[in-house]
mmCIF file of C-alpha atoms in Angstrom:
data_model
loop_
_atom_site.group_PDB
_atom_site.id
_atom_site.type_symbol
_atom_site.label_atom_id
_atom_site.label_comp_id
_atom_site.label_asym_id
_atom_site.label_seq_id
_atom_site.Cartn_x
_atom_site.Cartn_y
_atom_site.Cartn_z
ATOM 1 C CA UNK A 1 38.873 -7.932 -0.236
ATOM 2 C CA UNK A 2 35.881 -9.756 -1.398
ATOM 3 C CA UNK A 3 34.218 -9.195 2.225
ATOM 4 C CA UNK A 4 34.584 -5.840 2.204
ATOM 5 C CA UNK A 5 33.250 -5.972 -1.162
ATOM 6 C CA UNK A 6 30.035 -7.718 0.140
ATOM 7 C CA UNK A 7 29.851 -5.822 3.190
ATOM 8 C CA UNK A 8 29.497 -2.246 1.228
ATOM 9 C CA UNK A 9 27.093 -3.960 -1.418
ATOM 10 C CA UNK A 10 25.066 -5.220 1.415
ATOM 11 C CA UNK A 11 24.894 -1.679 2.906
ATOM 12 C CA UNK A 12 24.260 -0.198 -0.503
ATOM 13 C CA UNK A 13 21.214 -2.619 -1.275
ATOM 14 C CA UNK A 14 19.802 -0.988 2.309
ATOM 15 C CA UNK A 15 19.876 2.413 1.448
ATOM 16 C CA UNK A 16 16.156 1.575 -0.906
ATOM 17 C CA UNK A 17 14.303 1.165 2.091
ATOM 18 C CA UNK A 18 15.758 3.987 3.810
ATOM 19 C CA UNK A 19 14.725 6.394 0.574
ATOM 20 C CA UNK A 20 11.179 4.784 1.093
ATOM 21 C CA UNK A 21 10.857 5.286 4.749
ATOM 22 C CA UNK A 22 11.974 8.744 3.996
ATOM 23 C CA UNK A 23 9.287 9.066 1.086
ATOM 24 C CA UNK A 24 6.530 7.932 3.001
ATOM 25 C CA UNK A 25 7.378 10.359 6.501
ATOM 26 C CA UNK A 26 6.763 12.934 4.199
ATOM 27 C CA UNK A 27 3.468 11.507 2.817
ATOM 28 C CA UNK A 28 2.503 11.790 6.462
ATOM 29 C CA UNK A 29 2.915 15.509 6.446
ATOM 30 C CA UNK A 30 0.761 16.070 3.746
ATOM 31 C CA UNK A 31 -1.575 13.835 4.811
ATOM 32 C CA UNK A 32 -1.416 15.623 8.723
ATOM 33 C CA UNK A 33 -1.965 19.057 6.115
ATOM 34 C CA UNK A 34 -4.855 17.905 4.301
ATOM 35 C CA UNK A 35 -6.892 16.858 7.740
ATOM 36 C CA UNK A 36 -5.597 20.291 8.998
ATOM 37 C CA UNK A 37 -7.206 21.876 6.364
ATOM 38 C CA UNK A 38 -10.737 20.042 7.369
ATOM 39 C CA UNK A 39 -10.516 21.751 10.395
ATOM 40 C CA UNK A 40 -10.439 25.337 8.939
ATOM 41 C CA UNK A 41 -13.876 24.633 7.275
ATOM 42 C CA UNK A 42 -17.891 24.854 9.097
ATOM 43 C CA UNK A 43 -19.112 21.404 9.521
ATOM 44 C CA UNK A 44 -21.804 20.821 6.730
ATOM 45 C CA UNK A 45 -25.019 18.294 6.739
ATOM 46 C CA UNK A 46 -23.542 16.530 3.773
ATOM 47 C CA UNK A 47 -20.027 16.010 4.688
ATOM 48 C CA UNK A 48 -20.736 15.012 8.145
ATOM 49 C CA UNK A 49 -23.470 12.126 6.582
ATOM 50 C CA UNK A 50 -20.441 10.868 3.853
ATOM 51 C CA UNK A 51 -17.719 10.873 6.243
ATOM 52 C CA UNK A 52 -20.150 8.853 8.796
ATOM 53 C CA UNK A 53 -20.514 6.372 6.038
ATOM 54 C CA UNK A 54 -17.411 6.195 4.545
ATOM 55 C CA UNK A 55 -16.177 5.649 8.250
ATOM 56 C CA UNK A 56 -18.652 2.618 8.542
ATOM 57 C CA UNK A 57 -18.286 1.377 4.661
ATOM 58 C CA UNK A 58 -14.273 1.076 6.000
ATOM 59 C CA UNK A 59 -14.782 -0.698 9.073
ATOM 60 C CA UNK A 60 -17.030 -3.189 7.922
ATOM 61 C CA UNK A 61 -14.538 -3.935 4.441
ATOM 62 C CA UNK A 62 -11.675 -4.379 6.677
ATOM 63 C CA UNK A 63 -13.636 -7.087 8.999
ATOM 64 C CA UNK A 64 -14.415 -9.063 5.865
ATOM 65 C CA UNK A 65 -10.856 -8.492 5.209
ATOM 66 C CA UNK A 66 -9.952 -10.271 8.503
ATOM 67 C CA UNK A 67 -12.582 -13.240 7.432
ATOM 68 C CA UNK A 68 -10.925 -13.763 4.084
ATOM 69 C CA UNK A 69 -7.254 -13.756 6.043
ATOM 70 C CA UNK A 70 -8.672 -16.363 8.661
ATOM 71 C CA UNK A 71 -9.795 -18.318 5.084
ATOM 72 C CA UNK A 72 -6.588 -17.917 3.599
ATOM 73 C CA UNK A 73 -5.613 -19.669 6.813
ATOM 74 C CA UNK A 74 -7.367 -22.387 6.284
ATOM 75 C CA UNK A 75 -6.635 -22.799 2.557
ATOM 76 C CA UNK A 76 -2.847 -22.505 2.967
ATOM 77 C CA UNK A 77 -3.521 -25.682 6.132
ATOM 78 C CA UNK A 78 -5.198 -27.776 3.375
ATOM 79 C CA UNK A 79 -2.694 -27.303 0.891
ATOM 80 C CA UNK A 80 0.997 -27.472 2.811
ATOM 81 C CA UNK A 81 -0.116 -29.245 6.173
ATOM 82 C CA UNK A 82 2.306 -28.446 8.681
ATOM 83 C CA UNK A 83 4.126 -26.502 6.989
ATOM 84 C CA UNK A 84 1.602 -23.917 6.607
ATOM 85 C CA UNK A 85 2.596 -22.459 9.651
ATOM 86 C CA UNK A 86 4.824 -20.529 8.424
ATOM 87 C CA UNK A 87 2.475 -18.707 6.185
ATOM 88 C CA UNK A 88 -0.584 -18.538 8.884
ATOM 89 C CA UNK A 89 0.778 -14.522 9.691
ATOM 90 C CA UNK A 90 1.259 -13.684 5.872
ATOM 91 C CA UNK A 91 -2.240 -15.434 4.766
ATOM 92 C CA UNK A 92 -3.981 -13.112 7.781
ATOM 93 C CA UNK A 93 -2.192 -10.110 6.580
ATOM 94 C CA UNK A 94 -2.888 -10.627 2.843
ATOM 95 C CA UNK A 95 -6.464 -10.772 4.145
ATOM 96 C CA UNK A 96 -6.234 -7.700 6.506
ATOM 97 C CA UNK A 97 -4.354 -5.690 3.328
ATOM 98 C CA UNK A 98 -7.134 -7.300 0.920
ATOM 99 C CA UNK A 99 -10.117 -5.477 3.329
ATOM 100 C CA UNK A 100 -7.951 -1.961 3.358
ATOM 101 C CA UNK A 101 -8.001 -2.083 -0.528
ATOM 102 C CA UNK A 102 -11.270 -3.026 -0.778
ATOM 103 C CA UNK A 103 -12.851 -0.666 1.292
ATOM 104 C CA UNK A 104 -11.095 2.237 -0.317
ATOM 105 C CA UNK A 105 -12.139 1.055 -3.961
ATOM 106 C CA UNK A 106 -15.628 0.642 -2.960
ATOM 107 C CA UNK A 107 -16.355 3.627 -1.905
ATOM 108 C CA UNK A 108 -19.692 5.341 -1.393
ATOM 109 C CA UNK A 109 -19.786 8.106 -4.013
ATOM 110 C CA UNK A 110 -20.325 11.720 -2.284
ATOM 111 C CA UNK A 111 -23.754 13.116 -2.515
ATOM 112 C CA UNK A 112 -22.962 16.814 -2.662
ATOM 113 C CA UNK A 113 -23.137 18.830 -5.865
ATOM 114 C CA UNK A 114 -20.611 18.713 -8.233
ATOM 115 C CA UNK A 115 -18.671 21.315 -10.686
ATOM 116 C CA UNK A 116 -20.395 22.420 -13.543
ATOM 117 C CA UNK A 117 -18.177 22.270 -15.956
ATOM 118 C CA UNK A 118 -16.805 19.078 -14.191
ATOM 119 C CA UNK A 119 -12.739 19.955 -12.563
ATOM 120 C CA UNK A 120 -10.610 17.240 -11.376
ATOM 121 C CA UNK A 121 -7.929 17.149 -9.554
ATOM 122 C CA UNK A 122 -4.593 16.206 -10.869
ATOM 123 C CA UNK A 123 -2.400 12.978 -9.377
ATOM 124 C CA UNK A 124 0.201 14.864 -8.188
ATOM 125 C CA UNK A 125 -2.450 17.149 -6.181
ATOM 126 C CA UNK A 126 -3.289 13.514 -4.452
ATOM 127 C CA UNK A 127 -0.027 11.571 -4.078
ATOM 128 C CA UNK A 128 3.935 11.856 -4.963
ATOM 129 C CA UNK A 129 4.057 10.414 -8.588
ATOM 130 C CA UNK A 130 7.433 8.925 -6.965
ATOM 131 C CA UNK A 131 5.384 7.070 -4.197
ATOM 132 C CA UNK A 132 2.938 5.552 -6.788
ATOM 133 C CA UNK A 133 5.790 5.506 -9.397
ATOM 134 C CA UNK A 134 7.934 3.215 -6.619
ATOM 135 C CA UNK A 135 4.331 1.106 -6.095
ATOM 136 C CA UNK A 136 4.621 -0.086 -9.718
ATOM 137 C CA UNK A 137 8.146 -1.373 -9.871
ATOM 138 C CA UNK A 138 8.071 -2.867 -6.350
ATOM 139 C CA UNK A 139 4.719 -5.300 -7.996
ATOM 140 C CA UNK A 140 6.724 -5.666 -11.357
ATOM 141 C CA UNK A 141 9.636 -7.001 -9.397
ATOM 142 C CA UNK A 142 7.691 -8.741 -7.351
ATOM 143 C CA UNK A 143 5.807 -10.544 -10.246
ATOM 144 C CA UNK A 144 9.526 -11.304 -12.204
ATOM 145 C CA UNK A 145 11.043 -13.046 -9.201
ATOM 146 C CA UNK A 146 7.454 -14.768 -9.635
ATOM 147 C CA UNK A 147 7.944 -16.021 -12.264
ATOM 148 C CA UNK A 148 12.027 -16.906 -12.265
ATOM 149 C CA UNK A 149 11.179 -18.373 -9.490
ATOM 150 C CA UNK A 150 8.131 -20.770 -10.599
ATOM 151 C CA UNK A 151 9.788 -24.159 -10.927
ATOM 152 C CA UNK A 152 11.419 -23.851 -7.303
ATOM 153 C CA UNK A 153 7.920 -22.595 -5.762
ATOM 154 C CA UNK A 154 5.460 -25.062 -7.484
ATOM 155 C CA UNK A 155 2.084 -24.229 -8.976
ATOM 156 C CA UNK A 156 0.280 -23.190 -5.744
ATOM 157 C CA UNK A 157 3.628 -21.246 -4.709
ATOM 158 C CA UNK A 158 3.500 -19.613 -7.638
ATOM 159 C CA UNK A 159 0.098 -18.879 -8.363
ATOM 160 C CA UNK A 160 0.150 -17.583 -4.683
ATOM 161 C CA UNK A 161 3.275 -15.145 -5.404
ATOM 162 C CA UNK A 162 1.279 -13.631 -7.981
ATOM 163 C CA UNK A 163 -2.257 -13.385 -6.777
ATOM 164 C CA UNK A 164 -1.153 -11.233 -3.874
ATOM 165 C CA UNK A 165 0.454 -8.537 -5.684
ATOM 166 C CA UNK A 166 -1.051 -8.024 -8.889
ATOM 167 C CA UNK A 167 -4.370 -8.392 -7.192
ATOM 168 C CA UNK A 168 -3.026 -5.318 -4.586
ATOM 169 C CA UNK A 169 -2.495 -3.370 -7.834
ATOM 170 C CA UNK A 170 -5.180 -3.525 -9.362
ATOM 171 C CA UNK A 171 -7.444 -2.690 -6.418
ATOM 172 C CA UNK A 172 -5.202 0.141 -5.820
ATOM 173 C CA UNK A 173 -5.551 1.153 -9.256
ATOM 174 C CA UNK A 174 -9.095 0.697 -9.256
ATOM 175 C CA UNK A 175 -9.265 3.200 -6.032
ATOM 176 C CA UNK A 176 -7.032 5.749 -7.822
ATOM 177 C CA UNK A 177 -9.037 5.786 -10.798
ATOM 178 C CA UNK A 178 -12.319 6.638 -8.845
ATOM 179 C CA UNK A 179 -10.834 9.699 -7.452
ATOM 180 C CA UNK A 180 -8.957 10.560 -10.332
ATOM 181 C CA UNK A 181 -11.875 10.857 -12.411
ATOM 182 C CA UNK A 182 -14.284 11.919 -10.020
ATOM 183 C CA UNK A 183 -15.449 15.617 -10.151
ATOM 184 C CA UNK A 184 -14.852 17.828 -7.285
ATOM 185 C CA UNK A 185 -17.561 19.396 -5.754
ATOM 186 C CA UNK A 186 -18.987 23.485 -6.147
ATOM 187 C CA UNK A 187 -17.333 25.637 -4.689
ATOM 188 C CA UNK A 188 -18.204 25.398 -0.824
ATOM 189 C CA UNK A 189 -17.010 24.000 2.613
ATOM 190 C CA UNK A 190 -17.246 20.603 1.153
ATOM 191 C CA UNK A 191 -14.203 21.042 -1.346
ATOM 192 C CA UNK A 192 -11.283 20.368 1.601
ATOM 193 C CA UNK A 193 -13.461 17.570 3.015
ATOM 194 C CA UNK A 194 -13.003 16.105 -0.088
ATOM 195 C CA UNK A 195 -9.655 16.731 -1.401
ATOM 196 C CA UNK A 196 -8.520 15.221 2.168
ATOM 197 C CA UNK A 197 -10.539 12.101 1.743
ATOM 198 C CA UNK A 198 -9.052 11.772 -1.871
ATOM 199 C CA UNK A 199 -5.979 12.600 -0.302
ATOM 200 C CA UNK A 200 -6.209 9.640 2.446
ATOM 201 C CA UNK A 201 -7.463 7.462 -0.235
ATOM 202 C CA UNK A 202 -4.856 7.791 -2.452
ATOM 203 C CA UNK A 203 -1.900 7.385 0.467
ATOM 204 C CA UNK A 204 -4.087 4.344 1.876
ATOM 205 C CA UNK A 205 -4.212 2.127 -1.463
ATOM 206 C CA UNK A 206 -0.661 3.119 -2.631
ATOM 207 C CA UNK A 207 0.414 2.201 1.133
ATOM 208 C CA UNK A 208 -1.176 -1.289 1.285
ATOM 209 C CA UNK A 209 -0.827 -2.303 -2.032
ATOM 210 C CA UNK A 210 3.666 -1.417 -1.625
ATOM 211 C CA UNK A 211 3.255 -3.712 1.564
ATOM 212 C CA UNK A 212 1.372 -6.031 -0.235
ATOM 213 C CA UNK A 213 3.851 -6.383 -3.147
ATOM 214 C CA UNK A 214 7.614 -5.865 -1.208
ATOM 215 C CA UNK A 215 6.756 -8.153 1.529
ATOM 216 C CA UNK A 216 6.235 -11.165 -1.066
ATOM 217 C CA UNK A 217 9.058 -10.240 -3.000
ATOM 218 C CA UNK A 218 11.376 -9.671 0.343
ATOM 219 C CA UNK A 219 10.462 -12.995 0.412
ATOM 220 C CA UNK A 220 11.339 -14.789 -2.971
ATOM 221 C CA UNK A 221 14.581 -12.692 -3.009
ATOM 222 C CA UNK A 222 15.881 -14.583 0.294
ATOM 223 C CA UNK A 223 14.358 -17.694 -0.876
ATOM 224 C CA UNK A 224 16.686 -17.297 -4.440
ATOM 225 C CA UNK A 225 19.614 -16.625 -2.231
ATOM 226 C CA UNK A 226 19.122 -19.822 -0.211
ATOM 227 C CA UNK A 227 18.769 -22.046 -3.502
ATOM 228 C CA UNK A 228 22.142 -20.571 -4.497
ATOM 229 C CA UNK A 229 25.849 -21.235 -3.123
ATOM 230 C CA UNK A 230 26.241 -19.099 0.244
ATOM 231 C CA UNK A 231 29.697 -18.944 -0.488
ATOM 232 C CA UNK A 232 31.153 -15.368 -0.921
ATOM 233 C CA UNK A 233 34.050 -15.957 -4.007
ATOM 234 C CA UNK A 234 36.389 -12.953 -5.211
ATOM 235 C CA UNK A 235 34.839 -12.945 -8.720
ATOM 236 C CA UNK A 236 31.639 -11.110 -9.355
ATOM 237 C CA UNK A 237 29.459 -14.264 -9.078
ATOM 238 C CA UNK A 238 29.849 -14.750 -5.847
ATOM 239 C CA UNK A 239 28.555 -11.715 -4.780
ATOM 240 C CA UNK A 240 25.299 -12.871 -6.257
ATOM 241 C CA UNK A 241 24.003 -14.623 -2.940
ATOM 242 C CA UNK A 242 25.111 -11.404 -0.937
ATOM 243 C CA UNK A 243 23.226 -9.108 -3.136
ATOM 244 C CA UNK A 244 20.199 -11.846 -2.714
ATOM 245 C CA UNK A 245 20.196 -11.626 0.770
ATOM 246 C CA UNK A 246 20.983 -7.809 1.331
ATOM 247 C CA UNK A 247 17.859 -7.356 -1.193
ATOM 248 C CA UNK A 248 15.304 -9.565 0.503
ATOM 249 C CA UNK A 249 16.481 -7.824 4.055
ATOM 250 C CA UNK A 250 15.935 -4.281 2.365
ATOM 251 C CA UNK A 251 12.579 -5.265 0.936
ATOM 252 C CA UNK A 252 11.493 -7.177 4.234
ATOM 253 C CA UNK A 253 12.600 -3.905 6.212
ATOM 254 C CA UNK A 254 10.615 -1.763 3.958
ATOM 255 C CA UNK A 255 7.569 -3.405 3.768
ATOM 256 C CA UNK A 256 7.595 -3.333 7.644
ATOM 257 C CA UNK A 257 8.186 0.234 7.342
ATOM 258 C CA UNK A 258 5.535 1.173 4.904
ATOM 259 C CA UNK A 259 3.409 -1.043 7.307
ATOM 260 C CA UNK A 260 4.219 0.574 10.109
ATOM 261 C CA UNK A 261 1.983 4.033 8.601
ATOM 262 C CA UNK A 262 -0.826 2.201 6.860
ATOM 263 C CA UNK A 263 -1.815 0.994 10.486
ATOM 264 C CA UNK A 264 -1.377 4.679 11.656
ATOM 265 C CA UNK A 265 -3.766 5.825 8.591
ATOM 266 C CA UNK A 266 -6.706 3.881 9.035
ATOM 267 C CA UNK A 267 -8.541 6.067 10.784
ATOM 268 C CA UNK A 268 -11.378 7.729 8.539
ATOM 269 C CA UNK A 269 -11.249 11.818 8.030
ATOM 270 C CA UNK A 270 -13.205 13.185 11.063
ATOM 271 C CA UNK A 271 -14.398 17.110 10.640
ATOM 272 C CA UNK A 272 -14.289 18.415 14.326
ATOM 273 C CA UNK A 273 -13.976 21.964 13.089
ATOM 274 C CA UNK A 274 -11.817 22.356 16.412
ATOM 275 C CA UNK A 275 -10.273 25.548 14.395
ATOM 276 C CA UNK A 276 -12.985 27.261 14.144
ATOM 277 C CA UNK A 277 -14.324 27.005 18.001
#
C-alpha cells in the first residue's frame, strides 16, 4: 500500500510541469500573434533603425553572457577542483541566461514619438499574470530550499543557490518595469512594432529568469532527498524522500521545458511586411 501511495504522489508532483509546459505553448501563440501583427503594418524609417539595434544590442549582451558563463567556469574550478565538473554546464548556462536578461533590461529606448497624454499598456496586455505570477514562487522556493538547505551546501554553495535566482529576478523585473512604464508611441505604424517587442520582452525575461530559478531548485530538492532516508515507510514520513525526489524531477523537467522556448525566442522582431506585398 505504501508504494502505491508513492507511486500516485510521484505522478501527482509531475502534473506542475505539465501545467507549465501547457502555460508557456500558449505564450507561444501570442507571441506567433503579436509578430503577425508586425506584418500587417508599412515598414517605417524608425522602426526598421530600433529593431536593427535592438537586434545588435541582443546579440552582443548574450556574447558577454557566454564570457561571464566561461568565467563562472573558471571560478567554480578554483573553488571545488575536480569536482567542479559537475557544475561546468550549469555555470555556462547561468552565464548564457545572465546575457538573455541583460540584454532585454538594457534596452535601447525607441526614438519615435510618444503619446501625449502618455498611455501605457497594462501587464496583462504583455504577459499571463499566471506566467509571471508562477516566475515569483518558482524564485521564492528556490531561495527557501536556499536557505534550509545552507548548512548542507556550505557558504559558496549557498551564496551560489541564491545569486542565480534572485539575481534572474531582479533583472527580469528590471526589464518588466521598463516596458511597463514606458509610453507607447502616437498613433501610427509604429504602435504594433512596439507592443510586439514589449510583448517578446516580457515572454523573454519571464522565460529565462523561470529557467534560471527551477533549474537550481530542481536541484536542491533532489539534493534534500539524498541527505534523507531513501526508505519508503507506511507512515506519512516516509513519503517525504518520494515527494523530494518526484519534486526535483518535476522542477528539472520543467526548467528543460521552459528552456526548450527561450532558445526558440531569441530571435529579435523582424518587420518584413510580407502581408502587405
Amino acid at each position: 500500500m505504501g508504494r502505491l501511495i508513492a507511486v500516485v504522489l510521484f505522478v501527482a508532483l509531475l502534473i506542475p510541469a505539465g501545467l507549465l509546459a501547457r502555460g508557456w505553448s500558449r505564450a507561444a501563440e501570442r507571441r506567433a500573434a503579436a509578430s503577425a501583427g508586425v506584418e500587417f503594418v508599412p515598414a517605417t524609417a524608425t522602426a526598421t533603425a530600433l529593431l536593427a539595434r535592438q537586434a545588435a544590442h541582443g546579440r552582443r549582451l548574450r556574447r558577454v553572457g557566454f564570457a561571464l558563463g566561461v568565467a563562472l567556469v573558471v571560478v567554480s574550478v578554483v573553488l571545488f577542483a575536480e569536482a567542479s565538473v559537475f557544475l561546468w554546464v550549469p555555470a555556462l548556462a547561468a552565464g548564457l541566461l545572465a546575457g538573455v536578461l541583460l540584454a532585454e533590461a538594457t534596452r535601447p529606448r525607441p526614438r519615435w514619438a510618444l503619446s501625449d497624454p502618455p498611455r501605457r499598456q497594462r501587464r496583462g496586455e504583455q504577459i499571463s499574470p499566471w506566467l509571471l505570477w508562477t516566475m515569483r514562487a518558482i524564485v521564492a522556493g528556490a531561495v527557501l530550499a536556499a536557505v534550509l538547505l545552507a548548512d548542507d551546501l556550505g557558504t559558496a554553495g549557498t551564496a551560489i543557490a541564491l545569486a542565480v535566482p534572485l539575481g534572474a529576478w531582479v533583472l527580469a523585473e528590471v526589464a518588466l518595469l521598463r516596458i511597463l512604464l514606458r509610453p507607447l508611441p502616437a498613433e501610427g505604424a509604429d504602435v504594433p512594432v512596439d507592443e510586439a517587442q514589449r510583448t517578446w520582452t516580457a515572454h523573454l525575461v519571464v522565460a529565462a529568469a523561470t529557467v534560471g530559478a527551477v533549474l537550481p531548485l530542481g536541484a536542491l530538492l533532489l539534493r534534500a532527498a539524498i541527505d534523507l532516508d531513501d526508505r519508503v515507510a507506511s507512515d506519512g514520513a516516509g513519503l517525504l524522500p518520494v515527494a523530494l525526489v518526484a519534486g526535483g524531477f518535476s522542477a528539472l523537467l520543467a526548467g528543460i521545458t521552459v528552456a526548450g522556448f527561450l532558445l526558440t525566442w531569441l530571435k529579435p522582431v523582424r518587420q518584413t511586411s510580407h502581408a502587405l506585398a
